[in-house]
């Protein structure tokens, strides 16, 4: 019988941004990129992106949702997903949720492994923030933790986010059984 993976303790930082980023970065050279907003993203494609981006950082919450729960979350008109393509292949995504007209949460942001190390992470985050700020919120929120990319907190702060609270949480990695169920779902 397969053993369940041990739970992990996470130090969580919640951040807030109250004005658009002042930074500007050129588009990466010698790399073909495209960012496409997707509406009613197919669940298998979303799960693939989420898993490819988040597996190394212990992103598990959305993978545990039923098809019905995930559909309701992703297809909520307040939720927005944009996919980064790098040299023709999916290279990452960002997702934000409009809580109300004043507050937007950058709920997910990341790159797939083949897009790491190409110098596009900062540029891609800036594109996500530009897209969010076109909606004229009063504040943008995001959350990161110590299980995330080691430079995630630094990157968010570089573009104008400030920590507003910290705490701890427990992350329960996917079990072998859950991974098998995900593989069957597609």
C-alpha positions as a printed NumPy array, in Angstrom:
array([[  0.   ,   0.   ,   0.   ],
       [  1.316,   3.439,  -0.942],
       [  2.276,   5.746,   1.874],
       [  0.794,   9.247,   1.984],
       [  3.385,  12.02 ,   1.664],
       [  4.191,  14.021,   4.774],
       [  2.496,  17.358,   5.26 ],
       [  4.649,  20.444,   4.776],
       [  4.652,  23.584,   6.872],
       [  4.442,  26.796,   4.848],
       [  5.251,  30.35 ,   5.88 ],
       [  2.637,  32.428,   4.015],
       [  3.019,  36.074,   3.029],
       [  0.04 ,  38.094,   1.827],
       [  0.954,  41.126,  -0.273],
       [ -0.825,  44.228,  -1.508],
       [ -0.112,  46.686,  -4.312],
       [ -1.886,  50.057,  -4.333],
       [ -0.57 ,  51.62 ,  -7.539],
       [  0.438,  50.325, -10.965],
       [  4.019,  49.174, -11.477],
       [  6.442,  51.881, -12.484],
       [  8.842,  49.409, -14.068],
       [  9.121,  48.796, -17.765],
       [ 10.853,  45.856, -19.381],
       [ 11.407,  45.115, -23.056],
       [ 10.002,  41.973, -24.597],
       [ 12.599,  39.186, -24.441],
       [ 14.696,  38.919, -27.594],
       [ 15.227,  35.777, -29.679],
       [ 12.172,  34.157, -28.064],
       [  8.758,  34.059, -29.649],
       [  6.134,  34.848, -27.023],
       [  2.404,  35.33 , -27.027],
       [ -0.008,  35.866, -24.162],
       [ -3.556,  34.792, -24.86 ],
       [ -6.528,  35.288, -22.571],
       [ -8.687,  32.204, -22.452],
       [-12.388,  32.043, -21.746],
       [-14.019,  28.842, -20.554],
       [-10.698,  27.028, -20.474],
       [-11.089,  23.243, -20.847],
       [-10.545,  21.523, -17.488],
       [ -7.872,  19.07 , -18.761],
       [ -5.852,  21.946, -20.235],
       [ -6.135,  23.972, -17.019],
       [ -5.147,  20.999, -14.875],
       [ -2.178,  20.397, -17.181],
       [ -1.018,  24.014, -16.878],
       [ -1.609,  24.1  , -13.13 ],
       [  0.304,  20.865, -12.607],
       [  3.172,  21.792, -14.949],
       [  3.63 ,  25.189, -13.313],
       [  2.897,  24.247,  -9.728],
       [  4.126,  20.693,  -9.139],
       [  7.562,  21.757,  -7.892],
       [  6.002,  24.425,  -5.66 ],
       [  3.372,  22.129,  -4.107],
       [  0.316,  23.68 ,  -5.768],
       [ -2.401,  21.164,  -4.977],
       [ -5.641,  22.964,  -4.08 ],
       [ -7.161,  23.206,  -7.556],
       [ -6.166,  19.62 ,  -8.361],
       [ -8.333,  18.373,  -5.51 ],
       [-11.476,  20.082,  -6.814],
       [-14.155,  18.026,  -8.546],
       [-14.941,  18.824, -12.185],
       [-18.04 ,  20.709, -11.047],
       [-16.169,  22.758,  -8.434],
       [-13.326,  23.572, -10.822],
       [-15.736,  24.536, -13.608],
       [-17.609,  26.883, -11.256],
       [-14.324,  28.485, -10.152],
       [-12.695,  28.851, -13.562],
       [-15.771,  29.884, -15.508],
       [-16.882,  32.492, -12.963],
       [-17.078,  35.739, -14.945],
       [-14.876,  37.421, -12.294],
       [-12.035,  34.951, -12.931],
       [ -9.532,  35.605, -15.741],
       [ -6.841,  33.286, -17.099],
       [ -4.132,  34.132, -19.616],
       [ -1.677,  31.628, -21.024],
       [  1.894,  32.421, -22.028],
       [  3.184,  30.647, -25.108],
       [  6.942,  30.406, -25.588],
       [  8.195,  29.384, -29.007],
       [  4.765,  27.955, -29.782],
       [  4.268,  25.845, -26.632],
       [  2.471,  26.728, -23.393],
       [  5.075,  28.281, -21.112],
       [  3.044,  29.423, -18.112],
       [ -0.081,  31.244, -17.042],
       [ -1.487,  33.858, -14.754],
       [ -4.907,  34.014, -13.212],
       [ -6.64 ,  36.812, -11.399],
       [ -9.968,  37.167,  -9.638],
       [-11.941,  40.418,  -9.428],
       [-13.206,  40.362,  -5.839],
       [-15.044,  43.653,  -6.384],
       [-14.457,  46.832,  -8.389],
       [-11.711,  47.932,  -5.989],
       [ -9.841,  44.68 ,  -5.32 ],
       [ -8.28 ,  42.155,  -7.664],
       [ -6.316,  39.119,  -6.546],
       [ -3.484,  37.721,  -8.636],
       [ -4.302,  34.161,  -7.601],
       [ -1.824,  32.213,  -9.739],
       [  1.302,  33.103, -11.655],
       [  4.112,  30.918, -12.903],
       [  6.16 ,  29.381, -15.662],
       [  6.479,  25.828, -16.899],
       [  9.975,  24.412, -16.487],
       [ 11.03 ,  24.772, -20.141],
       [ 10.349,  28.529, -19.889],
       [ 12.443,  29.017, -16.745],
       [ 15.894,  30.518, -17.166],
       [ 15.02 ,  32.34 , -20.401],
       [ 14.741,  35.728, -18.717],
       [ 10.988,  36.049, -19.247],
       [  9.655,  35.674, -15.688],
       [  9.926,  39.362, -14.757],
       [  8.56 ,  40.445, -18.131],
       [  5.625,  38.021, -17.845],
       [  4.726,  39.175, -14.319],
       [  4.822,  42.758, -15.512],
       [  2.428,  41.872, -18.359],
       [  0.061,  40.27 , -15.832],
       [  0.165,  43.382, -13.66 ],
       [ -0.395,  45.694, -16.646],
       [ -3.483,  43.636, -17.574],
       [ -4.847,  43.814, -14.028],
       [ -4.256,  47.551, -13.659],
       [ -6.171,  48.305, -16.891],
       [ -9.253,  47.516, -14.763],
       [ -8.397,  50.425, -12.408],
       [ -8.552,  48.633,  -9.061],
       [ -7.637,  50.416,  -5.856],
       [ -5.495,  47.476,  -4.805],
       [ -4.104,  44.211,  -6.096],
       [ -3.495,  41.312,  -3.733],
       [ -1.401,  38.181,  -4.012],
       [ -0.079,  35.476,  -1.728],
       [  3.15 ,  33.513,  -1.762],
       [  4.879,  31.133,   0.62 ],
       [  8.286,  29.644,   1.294],
       [  7.433,  26.551,  -0.804],
       [  7.107,  28.801,  -3.868],
       [  9.982,  29.86 ,  -6.139],
       [ 12.803,  31.126,  -3.889],
       [ 12.69 ,  34.577,  -5.536],
       [  8.881,  34.928,  -5.703],
       [  8.557,  37.263,  -2.708],
       [ 11.481,  39.397,  -3.905],
       [  9.998,  39.611,  -7.411],
       [  6.583,  40.713,  -6.148],
       [  8.196,  43.374,  -3.989],
       [ 10.372,  44.543,  -6.91 ],
       [  7.213,  45.451,  -8.827],
       [  5.488,  47.277,  -5.983],
       [  3.819,  44.729,  -3.719],
       [  4.217,  45.194,   0.044],
       [  3.68 ,  42.487,   2.659],
       [  0.525,  43.085,   4.702],
       [  0.412,  39.903,   6.776],
       [  2.182,  36.631,   7.404],
       [  1.132,  33.331,   8.844],
       [  1.675,  29.622,   8.686],
       [ -0.224,  26.883,   6.971],
       [ -0.013,  23.2  ,   6.204],
       [  0.272,  21.864,   2.663],
       [ -0.626,  18.235,   2.115],
       [  1.124,  17.005,  -1.064],
       [ -0.821,  14.813,  -3.463],
       [ -0.824,  11.131,  -2.59 ],
       [ -0.063,   8.418,  -5.147],
       [ -3.78 ,   7.641,  -5.238],
       [ -4.648,  11.28 ,  -6.006],
       [ -1.988,  11.429,  -8.718],
       [ -3.411,   8.266, -10.301],
       [ -6.937,   9.726, -10.219],
       [ -5.653,  12.905, -11.896],
       [ -3.969,  10.881, -14.615],
       [ -7.215,   9.019, -15.282],
       [ -9.188,  12.282, -15.514],
       [ -6.833,  13.674, -18.119]])
